[in-house]
PDB file of C-alpha atoms and ligand atoms in Angstrom:
ATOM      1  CA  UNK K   1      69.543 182.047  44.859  1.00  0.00           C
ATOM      2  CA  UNK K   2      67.699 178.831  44.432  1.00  0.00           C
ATOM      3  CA  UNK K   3      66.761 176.479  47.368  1.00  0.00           C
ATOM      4  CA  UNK K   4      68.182 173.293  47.824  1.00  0.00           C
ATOM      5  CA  UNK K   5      68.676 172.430  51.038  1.00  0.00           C
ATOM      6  CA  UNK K   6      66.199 171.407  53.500  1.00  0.00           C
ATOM      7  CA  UNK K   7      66.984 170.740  57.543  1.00  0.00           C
ATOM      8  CA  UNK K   8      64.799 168.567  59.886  1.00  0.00           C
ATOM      9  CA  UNK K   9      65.540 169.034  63.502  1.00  0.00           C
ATOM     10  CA  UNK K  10      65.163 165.881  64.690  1.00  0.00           C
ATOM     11  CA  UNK K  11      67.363 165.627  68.627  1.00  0.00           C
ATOM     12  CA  UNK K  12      64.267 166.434  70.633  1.00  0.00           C
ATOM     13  CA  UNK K  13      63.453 164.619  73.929  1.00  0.00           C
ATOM     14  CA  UNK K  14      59.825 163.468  72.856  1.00  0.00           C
ATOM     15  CA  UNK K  15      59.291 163.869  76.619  1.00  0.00           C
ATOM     16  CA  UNK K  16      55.301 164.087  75.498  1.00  0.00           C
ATOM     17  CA  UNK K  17      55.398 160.642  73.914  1.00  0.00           C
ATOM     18  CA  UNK K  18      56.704 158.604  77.406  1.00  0.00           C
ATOM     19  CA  UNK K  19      57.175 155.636  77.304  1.00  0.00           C
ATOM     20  CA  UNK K  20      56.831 155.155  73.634  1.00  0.00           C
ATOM     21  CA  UNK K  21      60.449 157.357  72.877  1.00  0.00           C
ATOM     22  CA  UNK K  22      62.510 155.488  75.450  1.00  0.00           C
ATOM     23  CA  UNK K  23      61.924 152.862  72.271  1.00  0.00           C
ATOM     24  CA  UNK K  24      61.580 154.745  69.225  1.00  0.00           C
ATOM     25  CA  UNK K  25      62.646 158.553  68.529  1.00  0.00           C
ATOM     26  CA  UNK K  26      59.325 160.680  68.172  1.00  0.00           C
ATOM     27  CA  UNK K  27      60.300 161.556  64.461  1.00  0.00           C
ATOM     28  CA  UNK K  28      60.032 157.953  63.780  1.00  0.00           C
ATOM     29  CA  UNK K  29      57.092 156.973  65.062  1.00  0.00           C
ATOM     30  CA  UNK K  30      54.635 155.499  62.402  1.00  0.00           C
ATOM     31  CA  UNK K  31      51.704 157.790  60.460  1.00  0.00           C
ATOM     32  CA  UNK K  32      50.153 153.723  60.221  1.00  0.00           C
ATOM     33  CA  UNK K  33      53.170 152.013  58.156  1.00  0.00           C
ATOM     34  CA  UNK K  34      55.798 155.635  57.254  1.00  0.00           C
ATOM     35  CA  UNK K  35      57.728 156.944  59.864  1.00  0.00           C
ATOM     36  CA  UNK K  36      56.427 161.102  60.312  1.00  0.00           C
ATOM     37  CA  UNK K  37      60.517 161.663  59.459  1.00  0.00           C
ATOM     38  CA  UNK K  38      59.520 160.539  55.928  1.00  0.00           C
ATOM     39  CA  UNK K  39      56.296 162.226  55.075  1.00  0.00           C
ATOM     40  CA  UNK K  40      58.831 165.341  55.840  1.00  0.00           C
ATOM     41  CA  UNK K  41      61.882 164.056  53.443  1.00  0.00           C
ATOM     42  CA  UNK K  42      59.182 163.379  50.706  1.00  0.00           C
ATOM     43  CA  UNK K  43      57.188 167.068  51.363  1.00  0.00           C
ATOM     44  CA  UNK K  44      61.258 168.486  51.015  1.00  0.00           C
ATOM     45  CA  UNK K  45      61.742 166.496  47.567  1.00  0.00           C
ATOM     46  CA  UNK K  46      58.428 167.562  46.241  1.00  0.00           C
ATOM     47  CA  UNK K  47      59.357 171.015  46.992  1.00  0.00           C
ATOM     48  CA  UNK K  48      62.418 170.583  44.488  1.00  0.00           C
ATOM     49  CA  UNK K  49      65.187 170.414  47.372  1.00  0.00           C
ATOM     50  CA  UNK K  50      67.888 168.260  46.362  1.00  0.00           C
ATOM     51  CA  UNK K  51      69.802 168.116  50.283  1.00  0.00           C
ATOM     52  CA  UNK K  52      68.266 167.074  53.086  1.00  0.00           C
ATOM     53  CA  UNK K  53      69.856 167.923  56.518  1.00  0.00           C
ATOM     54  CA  UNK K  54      68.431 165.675  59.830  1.00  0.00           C
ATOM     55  CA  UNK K  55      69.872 167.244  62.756  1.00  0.00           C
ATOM     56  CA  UNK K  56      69.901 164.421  65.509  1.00  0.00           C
ATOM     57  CA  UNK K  57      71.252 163.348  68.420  1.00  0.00           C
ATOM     58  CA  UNK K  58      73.746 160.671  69.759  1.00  0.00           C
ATOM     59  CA  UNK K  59      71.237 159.462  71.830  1.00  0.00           C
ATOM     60  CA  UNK K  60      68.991 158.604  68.870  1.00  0.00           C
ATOM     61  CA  UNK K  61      71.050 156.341  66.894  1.00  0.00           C
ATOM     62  CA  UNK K  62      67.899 155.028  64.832  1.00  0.00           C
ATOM     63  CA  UNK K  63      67.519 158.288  63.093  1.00  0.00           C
ATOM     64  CA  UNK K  64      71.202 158.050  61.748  1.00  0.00           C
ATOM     65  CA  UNK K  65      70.192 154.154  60.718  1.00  0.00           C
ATOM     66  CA  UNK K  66      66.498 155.364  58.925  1.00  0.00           C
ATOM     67  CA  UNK K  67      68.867 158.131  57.033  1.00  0.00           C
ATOM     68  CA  UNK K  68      71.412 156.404  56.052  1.00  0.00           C
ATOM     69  CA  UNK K  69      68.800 154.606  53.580  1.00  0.00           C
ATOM     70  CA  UNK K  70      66.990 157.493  52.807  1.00  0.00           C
ATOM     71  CA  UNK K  71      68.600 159.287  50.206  1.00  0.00           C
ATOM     72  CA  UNK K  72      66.704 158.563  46.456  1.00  0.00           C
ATOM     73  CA  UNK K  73      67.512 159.862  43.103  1.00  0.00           C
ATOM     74  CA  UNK K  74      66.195 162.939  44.403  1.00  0.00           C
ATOM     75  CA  UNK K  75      67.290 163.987  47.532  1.00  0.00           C
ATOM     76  CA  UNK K  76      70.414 163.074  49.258  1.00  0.00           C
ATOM     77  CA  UNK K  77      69.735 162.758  52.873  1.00  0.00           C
ATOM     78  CA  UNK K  78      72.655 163.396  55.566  1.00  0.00           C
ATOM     79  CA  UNK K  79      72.874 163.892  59.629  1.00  0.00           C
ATOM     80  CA  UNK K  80      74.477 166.300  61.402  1.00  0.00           C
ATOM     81  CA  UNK K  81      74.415 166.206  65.333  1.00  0.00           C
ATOM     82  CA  UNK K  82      73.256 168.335  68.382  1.00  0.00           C
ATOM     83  CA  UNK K  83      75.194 167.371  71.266  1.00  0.00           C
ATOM     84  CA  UNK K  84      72.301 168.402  73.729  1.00  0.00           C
ATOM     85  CA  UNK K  85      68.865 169.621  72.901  1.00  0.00           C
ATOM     86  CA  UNK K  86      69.003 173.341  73.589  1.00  0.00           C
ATOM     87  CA  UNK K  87      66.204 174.240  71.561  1.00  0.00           C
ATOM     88  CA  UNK K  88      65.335 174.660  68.040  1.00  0.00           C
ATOM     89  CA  UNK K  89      67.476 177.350  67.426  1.00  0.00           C
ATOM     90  CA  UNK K  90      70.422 175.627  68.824  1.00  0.00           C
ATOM     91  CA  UNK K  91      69.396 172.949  66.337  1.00  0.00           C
ATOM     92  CA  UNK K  92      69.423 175.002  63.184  1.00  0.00           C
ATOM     93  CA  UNK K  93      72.590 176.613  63.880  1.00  0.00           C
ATOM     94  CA  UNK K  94      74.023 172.745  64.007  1.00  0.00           C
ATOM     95  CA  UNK K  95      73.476 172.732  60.232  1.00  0.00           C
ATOM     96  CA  UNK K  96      75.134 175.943  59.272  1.00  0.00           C
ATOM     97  CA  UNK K  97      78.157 174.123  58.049  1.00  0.00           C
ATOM     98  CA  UNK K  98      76.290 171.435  56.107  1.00  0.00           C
ATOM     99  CA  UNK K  99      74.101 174.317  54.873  1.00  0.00           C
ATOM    100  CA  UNK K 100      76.575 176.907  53.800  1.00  0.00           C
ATOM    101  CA  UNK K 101      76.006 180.494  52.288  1.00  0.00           C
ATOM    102  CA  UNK K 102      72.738 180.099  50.935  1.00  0.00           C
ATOM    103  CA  UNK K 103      68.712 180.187  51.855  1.00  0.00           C
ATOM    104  CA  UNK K 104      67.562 176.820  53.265  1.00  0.00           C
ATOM    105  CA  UNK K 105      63.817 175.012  54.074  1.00  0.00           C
ATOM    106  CA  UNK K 106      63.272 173.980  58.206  1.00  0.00           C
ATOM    107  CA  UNK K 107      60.562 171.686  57.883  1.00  0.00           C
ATOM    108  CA  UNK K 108      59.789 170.550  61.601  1.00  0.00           C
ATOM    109  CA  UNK K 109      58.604 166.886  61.362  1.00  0.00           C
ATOM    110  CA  UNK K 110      56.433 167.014  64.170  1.00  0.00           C
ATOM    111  CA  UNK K 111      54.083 168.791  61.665  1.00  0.00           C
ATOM    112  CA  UNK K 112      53.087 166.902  58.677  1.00  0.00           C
ATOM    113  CA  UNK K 113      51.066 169.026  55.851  1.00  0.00           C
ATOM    114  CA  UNK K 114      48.392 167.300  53.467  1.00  0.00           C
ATOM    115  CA  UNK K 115      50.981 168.496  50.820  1.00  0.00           C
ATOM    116  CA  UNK K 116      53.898 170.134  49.356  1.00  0.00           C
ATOM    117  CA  UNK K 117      52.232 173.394  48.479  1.00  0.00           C
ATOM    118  CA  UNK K 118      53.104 175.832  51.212  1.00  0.00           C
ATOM    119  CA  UNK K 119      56.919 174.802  51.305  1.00  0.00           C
ATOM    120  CA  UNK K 120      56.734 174.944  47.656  1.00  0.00           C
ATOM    121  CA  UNK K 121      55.189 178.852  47.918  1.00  0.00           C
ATOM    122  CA  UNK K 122      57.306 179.486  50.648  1.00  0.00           C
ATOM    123  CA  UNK K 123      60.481 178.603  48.099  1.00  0.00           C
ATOM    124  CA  UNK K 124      58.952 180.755  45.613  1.00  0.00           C
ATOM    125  CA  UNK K 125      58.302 183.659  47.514  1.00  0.00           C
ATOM    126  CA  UNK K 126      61.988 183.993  49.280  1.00  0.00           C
ATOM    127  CA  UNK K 127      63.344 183.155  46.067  1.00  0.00           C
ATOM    128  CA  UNK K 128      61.395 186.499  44.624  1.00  0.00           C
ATOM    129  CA  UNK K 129      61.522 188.610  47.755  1.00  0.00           C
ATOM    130  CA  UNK K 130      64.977 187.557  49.112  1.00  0.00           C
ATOM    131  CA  UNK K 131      63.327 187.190  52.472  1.00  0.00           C
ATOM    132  CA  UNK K 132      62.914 185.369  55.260  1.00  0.00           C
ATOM    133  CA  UNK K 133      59.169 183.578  54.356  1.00  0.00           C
ATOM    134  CA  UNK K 134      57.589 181.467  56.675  1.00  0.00           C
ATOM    135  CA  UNK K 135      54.258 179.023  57.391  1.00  0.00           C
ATOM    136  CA  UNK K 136      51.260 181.561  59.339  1.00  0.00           C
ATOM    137  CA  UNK K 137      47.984 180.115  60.202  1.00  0.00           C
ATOM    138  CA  UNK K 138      45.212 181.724  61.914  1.00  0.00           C
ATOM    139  CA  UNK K 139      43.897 180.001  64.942  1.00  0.00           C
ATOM    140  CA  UNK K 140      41.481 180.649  67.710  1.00  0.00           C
ATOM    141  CA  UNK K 141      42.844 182.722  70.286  1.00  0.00           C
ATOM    142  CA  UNK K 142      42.818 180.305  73.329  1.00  0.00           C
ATOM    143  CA  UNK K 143      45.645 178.649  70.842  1.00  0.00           C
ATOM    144  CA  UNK K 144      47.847 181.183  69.914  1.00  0.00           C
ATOM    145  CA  UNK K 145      49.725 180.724  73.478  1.00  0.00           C
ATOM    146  CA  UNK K 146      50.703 177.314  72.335  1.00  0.00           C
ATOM    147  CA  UNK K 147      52.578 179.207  69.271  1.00  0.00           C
ATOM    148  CA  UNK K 148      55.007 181.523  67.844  1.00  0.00           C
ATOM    149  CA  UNK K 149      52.538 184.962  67.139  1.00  0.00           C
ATOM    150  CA  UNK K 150      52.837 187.236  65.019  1.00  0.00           C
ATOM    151  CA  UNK K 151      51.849 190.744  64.222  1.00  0.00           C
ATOM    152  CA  UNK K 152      51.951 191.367  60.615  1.00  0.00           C
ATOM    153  CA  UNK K 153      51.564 194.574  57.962  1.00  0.00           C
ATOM    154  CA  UNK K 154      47.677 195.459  57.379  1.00  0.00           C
ATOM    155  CA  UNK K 155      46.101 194.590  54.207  1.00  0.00           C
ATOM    156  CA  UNK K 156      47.043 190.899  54.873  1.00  0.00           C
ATOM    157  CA  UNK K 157      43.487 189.297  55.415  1.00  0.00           C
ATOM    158  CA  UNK K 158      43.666 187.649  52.148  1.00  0.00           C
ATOM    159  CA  UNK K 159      44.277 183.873  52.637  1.00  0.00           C
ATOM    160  CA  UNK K 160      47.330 182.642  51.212  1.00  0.00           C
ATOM    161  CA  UNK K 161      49.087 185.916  50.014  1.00  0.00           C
ATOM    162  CA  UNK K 162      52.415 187.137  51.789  1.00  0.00           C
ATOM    163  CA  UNK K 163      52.442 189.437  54.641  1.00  0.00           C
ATOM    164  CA  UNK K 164      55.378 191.298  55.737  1.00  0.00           C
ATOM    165  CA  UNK K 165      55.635 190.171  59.586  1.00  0.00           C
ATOM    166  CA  UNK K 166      56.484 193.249  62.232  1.00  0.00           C
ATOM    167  CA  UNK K 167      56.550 191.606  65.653  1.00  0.00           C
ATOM    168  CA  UNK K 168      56.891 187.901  66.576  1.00  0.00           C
ATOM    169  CA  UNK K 169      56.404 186.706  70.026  1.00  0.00           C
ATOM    170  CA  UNK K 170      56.967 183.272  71.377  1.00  0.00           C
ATOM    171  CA  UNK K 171      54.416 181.778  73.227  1.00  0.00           C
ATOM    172  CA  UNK K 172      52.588 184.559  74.187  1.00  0.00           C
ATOM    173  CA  UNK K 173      50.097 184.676  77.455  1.00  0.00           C
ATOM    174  CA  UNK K 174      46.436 184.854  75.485  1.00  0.00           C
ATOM    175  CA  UNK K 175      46.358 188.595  76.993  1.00  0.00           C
ATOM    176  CA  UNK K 176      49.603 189.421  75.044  1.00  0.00           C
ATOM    177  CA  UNK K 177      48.871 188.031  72.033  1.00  0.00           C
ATOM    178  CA  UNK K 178      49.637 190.783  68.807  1.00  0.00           C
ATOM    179  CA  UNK K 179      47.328 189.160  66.630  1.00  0.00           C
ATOM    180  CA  UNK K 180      45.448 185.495  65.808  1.00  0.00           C
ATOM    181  CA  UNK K 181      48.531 184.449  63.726  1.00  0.00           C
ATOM    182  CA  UNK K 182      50.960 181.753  64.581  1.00  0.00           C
ATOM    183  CA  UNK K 183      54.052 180.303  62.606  1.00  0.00           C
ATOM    184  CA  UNK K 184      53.503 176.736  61.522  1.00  0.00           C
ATOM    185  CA  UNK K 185      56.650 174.703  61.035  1.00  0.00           C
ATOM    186  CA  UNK K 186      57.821 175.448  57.340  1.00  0.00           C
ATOM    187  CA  UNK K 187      60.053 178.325  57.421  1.00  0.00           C
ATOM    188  CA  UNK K 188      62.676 179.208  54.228  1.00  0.00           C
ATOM    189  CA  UNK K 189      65.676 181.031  55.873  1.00  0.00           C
ATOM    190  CA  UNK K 190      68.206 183.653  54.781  1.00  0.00           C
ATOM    191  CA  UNK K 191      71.600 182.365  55.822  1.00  0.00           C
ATOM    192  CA  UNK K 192      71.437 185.588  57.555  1.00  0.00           C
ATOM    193  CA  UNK K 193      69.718 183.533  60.203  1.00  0.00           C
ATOM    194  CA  UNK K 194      73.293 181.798  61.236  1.00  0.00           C
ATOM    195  CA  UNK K 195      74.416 185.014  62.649  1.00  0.00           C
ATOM    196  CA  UNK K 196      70.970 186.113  64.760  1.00  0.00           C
ATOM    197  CA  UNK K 197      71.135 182.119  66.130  1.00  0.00           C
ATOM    198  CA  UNK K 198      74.509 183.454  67.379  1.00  0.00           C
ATOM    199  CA  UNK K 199      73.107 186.782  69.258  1.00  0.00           C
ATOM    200  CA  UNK K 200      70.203 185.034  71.087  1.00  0.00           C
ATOM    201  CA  UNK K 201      69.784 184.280  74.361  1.00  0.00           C
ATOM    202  CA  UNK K 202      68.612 181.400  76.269  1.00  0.00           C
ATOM    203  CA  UNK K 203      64.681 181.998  76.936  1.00  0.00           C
ATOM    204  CA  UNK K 204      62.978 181.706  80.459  1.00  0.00           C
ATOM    205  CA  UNK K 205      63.223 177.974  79.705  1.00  0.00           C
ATOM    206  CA  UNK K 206      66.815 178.045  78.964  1.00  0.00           C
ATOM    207  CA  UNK K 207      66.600 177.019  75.843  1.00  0.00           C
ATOM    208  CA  UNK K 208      67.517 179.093  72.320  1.00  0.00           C
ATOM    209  CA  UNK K 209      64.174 180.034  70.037  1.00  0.00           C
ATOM    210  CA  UNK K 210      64.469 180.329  66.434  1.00  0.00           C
ATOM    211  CA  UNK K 211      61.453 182.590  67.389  1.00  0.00           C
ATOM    212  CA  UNK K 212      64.135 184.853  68.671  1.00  0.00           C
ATOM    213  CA  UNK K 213      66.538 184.977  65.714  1.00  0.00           C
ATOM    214  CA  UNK K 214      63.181 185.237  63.552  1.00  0.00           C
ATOM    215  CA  UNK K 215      61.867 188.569  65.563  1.00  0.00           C
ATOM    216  CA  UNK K 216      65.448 190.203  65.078  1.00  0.00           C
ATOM    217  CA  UNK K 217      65.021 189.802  60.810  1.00  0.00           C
ATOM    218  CA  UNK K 218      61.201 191.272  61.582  1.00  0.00           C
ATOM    219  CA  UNK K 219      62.993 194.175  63.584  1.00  0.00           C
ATOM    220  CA  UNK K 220      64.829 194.499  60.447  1.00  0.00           C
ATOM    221  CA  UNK K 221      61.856 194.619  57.793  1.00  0.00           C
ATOM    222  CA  UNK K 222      63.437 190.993  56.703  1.00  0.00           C
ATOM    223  CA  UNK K 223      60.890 188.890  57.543  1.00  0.00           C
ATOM    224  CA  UNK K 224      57.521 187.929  55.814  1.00  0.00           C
ATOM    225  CA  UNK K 225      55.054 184.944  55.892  1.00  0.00           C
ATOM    226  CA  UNK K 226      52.129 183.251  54.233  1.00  0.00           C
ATOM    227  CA  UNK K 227      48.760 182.878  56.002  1.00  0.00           C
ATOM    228  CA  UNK K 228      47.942 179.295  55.293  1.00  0.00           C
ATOM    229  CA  UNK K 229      44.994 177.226  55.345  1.00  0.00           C
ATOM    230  CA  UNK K 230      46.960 174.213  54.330  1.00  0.00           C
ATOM    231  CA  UNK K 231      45.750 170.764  56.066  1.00  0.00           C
ATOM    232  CA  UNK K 232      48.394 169.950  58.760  1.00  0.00           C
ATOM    233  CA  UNK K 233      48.603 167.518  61.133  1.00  0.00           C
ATOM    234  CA  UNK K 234      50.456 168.839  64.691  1.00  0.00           C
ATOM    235  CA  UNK K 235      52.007 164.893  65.217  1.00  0.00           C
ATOM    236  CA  UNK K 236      53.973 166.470  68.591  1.00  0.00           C
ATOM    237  CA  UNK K 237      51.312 164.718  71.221  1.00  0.00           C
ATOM    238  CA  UNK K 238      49.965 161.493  71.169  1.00  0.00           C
ATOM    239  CA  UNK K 239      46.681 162.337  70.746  1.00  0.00           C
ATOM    240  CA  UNK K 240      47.179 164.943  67.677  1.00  0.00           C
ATOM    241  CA  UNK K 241      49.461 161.772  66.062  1.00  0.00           C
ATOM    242  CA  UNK K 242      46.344 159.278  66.504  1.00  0.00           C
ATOM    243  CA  UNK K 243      44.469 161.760  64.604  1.00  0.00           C
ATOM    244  CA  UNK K 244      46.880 161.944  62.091  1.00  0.00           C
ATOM    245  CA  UNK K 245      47.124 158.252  61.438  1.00  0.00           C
ATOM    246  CA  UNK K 246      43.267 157.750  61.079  1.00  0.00           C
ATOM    247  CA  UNK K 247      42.906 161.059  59.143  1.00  0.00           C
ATOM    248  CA  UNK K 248      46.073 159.783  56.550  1.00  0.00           C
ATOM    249  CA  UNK K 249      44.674 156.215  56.447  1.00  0.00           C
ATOM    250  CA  UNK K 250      41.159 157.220  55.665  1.00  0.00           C
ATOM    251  CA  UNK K 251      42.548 158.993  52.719  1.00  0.00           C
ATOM    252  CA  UNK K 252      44.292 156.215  51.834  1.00  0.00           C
ATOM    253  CA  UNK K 253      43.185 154.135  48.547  1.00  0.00           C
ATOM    254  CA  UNK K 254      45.018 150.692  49.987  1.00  0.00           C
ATOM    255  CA  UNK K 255      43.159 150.353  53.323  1.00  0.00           C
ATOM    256  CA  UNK K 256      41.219 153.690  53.685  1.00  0.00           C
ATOM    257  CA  UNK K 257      37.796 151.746  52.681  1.00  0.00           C
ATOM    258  CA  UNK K 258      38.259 148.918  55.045  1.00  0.00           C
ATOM    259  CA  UNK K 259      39.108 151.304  57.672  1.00  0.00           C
ATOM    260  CA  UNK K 260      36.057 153.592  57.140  1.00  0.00           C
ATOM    261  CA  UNK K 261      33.853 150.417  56.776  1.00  0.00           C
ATOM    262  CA  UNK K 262      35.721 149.223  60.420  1.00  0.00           C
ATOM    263  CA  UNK K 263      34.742 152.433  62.035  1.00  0.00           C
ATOM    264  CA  UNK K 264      30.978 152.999  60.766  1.00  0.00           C
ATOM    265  CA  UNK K 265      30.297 149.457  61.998  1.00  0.00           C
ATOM    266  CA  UNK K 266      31.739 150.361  65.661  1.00  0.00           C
ATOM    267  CA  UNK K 267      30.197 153.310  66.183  1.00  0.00           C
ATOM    268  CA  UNK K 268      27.093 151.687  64.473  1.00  0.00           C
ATOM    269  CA  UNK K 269      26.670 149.495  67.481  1.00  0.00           C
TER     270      UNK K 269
HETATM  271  P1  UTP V   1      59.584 169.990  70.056  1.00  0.00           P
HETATM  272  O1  UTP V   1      59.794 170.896  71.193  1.00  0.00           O
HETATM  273  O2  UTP V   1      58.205 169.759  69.571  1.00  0.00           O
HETATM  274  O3  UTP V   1      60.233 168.546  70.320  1.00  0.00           O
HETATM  275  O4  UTP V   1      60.519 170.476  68.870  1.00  0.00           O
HETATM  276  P2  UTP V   1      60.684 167.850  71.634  1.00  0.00           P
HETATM  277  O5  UTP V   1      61.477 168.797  72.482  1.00  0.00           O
HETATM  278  O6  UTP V   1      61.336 166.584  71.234  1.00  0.00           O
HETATM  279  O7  UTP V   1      59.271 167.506  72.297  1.00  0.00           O
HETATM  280  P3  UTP V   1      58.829 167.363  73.823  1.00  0.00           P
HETATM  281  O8  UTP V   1      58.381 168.731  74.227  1.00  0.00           O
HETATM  282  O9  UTP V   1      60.008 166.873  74.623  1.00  0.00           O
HETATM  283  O10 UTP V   1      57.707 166.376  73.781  1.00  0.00           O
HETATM  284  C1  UTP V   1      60.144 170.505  67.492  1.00  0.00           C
HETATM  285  C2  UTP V   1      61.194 169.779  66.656  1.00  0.00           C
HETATM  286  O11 UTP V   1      62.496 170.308  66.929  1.00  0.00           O
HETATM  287  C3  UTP V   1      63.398 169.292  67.323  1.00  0.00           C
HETATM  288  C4  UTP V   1      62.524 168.135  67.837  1.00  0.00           C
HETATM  289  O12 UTP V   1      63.196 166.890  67.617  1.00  0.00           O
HETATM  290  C5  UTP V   1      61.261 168.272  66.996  1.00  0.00           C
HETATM  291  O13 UTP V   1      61.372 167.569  65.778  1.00  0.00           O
HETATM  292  N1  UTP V   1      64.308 169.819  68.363  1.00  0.00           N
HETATM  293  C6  UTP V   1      63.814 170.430  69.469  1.00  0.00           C
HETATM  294  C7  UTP V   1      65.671 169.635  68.195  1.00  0.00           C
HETATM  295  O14 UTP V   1      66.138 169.092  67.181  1.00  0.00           O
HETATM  296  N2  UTP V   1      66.506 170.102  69.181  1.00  0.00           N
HETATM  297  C8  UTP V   1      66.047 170.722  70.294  1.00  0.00           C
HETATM  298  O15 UTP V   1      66.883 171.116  71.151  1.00  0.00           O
HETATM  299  C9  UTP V   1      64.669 170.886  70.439  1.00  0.00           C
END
């Protein structure tokens, strides 16, 4: 069945951008002049999705405002709320109505990729495999405890190709770690994932992990991934958005020259 539906959790706290979210939702903040929100609606579009889903919260009425002028002759873009943020899979289970009985794209916007190309492969591979597919990246192991990790089939060192996934593991201590492999946040879901968001428990933080619902399809042999070496930007701390901005504007053809020619001149001094 053909993808065409792609949800954004968006009813976080943003607790890591204080002060700055008791103004503006995290999701919103600027990559220099486009909300991060966008970059994600536009990825989603260029990925041929024709629905996008922003799950939000009460408390962030802006989101509902930004959406409500989103939709183009592409994508139509709707909200759906989570009463109280608890957790991302709490979140995606807010959109099983909007979403239906069919596969669906959750692109987290706290993540913004260089391009379309590993939601777009992601599509293609569920599409031909039926499966679960989600974003992998290798990173260096003092990192993996900041991820979901994965232990996947052998014969998957080739970058890019799909991997069937055996074990995920949220957050792992760097001693338990089953491999160098995290999930990144583009993940195309079986609607089977509704009913696994409804088994879960709360984790030791109390709230529900998609990570969670995503080990029970592995358990299952319904799970698989691509190992990515996509260009992403991890916009969830200040510091990782600042790089995001000056990385984005650089590339820029508008004002990427008169920023590069700002910053050789200041560190020239
Ligand atoms: P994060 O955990 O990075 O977002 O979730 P957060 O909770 O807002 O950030 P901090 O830790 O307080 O700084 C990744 C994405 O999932 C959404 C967030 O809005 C973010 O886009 N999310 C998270 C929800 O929609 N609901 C939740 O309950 C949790």
């Amino acid at each position: 069945m053909a993808v065409r539906t792609a949800v954004i959790p968006a009813a976080g706290m943003g607790t890591r951008f204080l002060p700055a979210t008791r103004a503006t939702p995290k999701e919103l903040l600027p990559i220099y002049d486009t909300p991060a929100l966008q970059f994600v609606i536009d990825e989603a579009a260029q990925a041929g999705c024709t629905r996008v889903v922003i799950v939000t919260s009460r408390a962030k009425p802006s989101i509902e405002n930004y959406a409500s002028a989103a939709s183009t002759d592409k994508v139509t873009v709707s909200v759906v709320y989570q009463d109280s943020p608890l957790g991302l899979g709490h979140a995606v289970s807010c959109a099983r109505q909007a979403v239906g009985d069919e596969p669906f794209v959750v692109m987290l916007p706290d993540e913004i990729m260089g391009d379309a190309s590993l939601t777009k492969q992601l599509v293609g591979l569920y599409e031909q495999s039926g499966k679960s597919s989600i974003g992998l990246k290798r990173v260096p192991t003092a990192e993996v405890s900041n991820y979901g990790n994965v232990k996947v089939a052998s014969g998957a060192s080739t970058k890019e190709s799909s991997v069937a996934i055996l074990q995920v593991v949220e957050k792992p201590k760097q001693a338990d770690a089953v491999s160098d492999i995290v999930i990144i946040g583009r993940y195309v879901l079986s609607p089977k994932i509704f009913e696994k968001l409804e088994q879960i428990k709360p984790s030791a933080n109390g709230e529900l992990q998609l990570t969670d619902a995503l080990a029970m399809l592995a358990s299952e042999n319904a799970l698989v991934g691509v190992v990515s070496d996509i260009t992403r930007y991890d916009t969830g701390t200040p510091m990782g958005l600042l790089r995001a901005v000056i990385e984005i504007a650089l590339e820029r053809k508008d004002i990427g020259p008169q920023l590069n020619s700002w910053l050789k001149e200041k560190f020239n001094k």
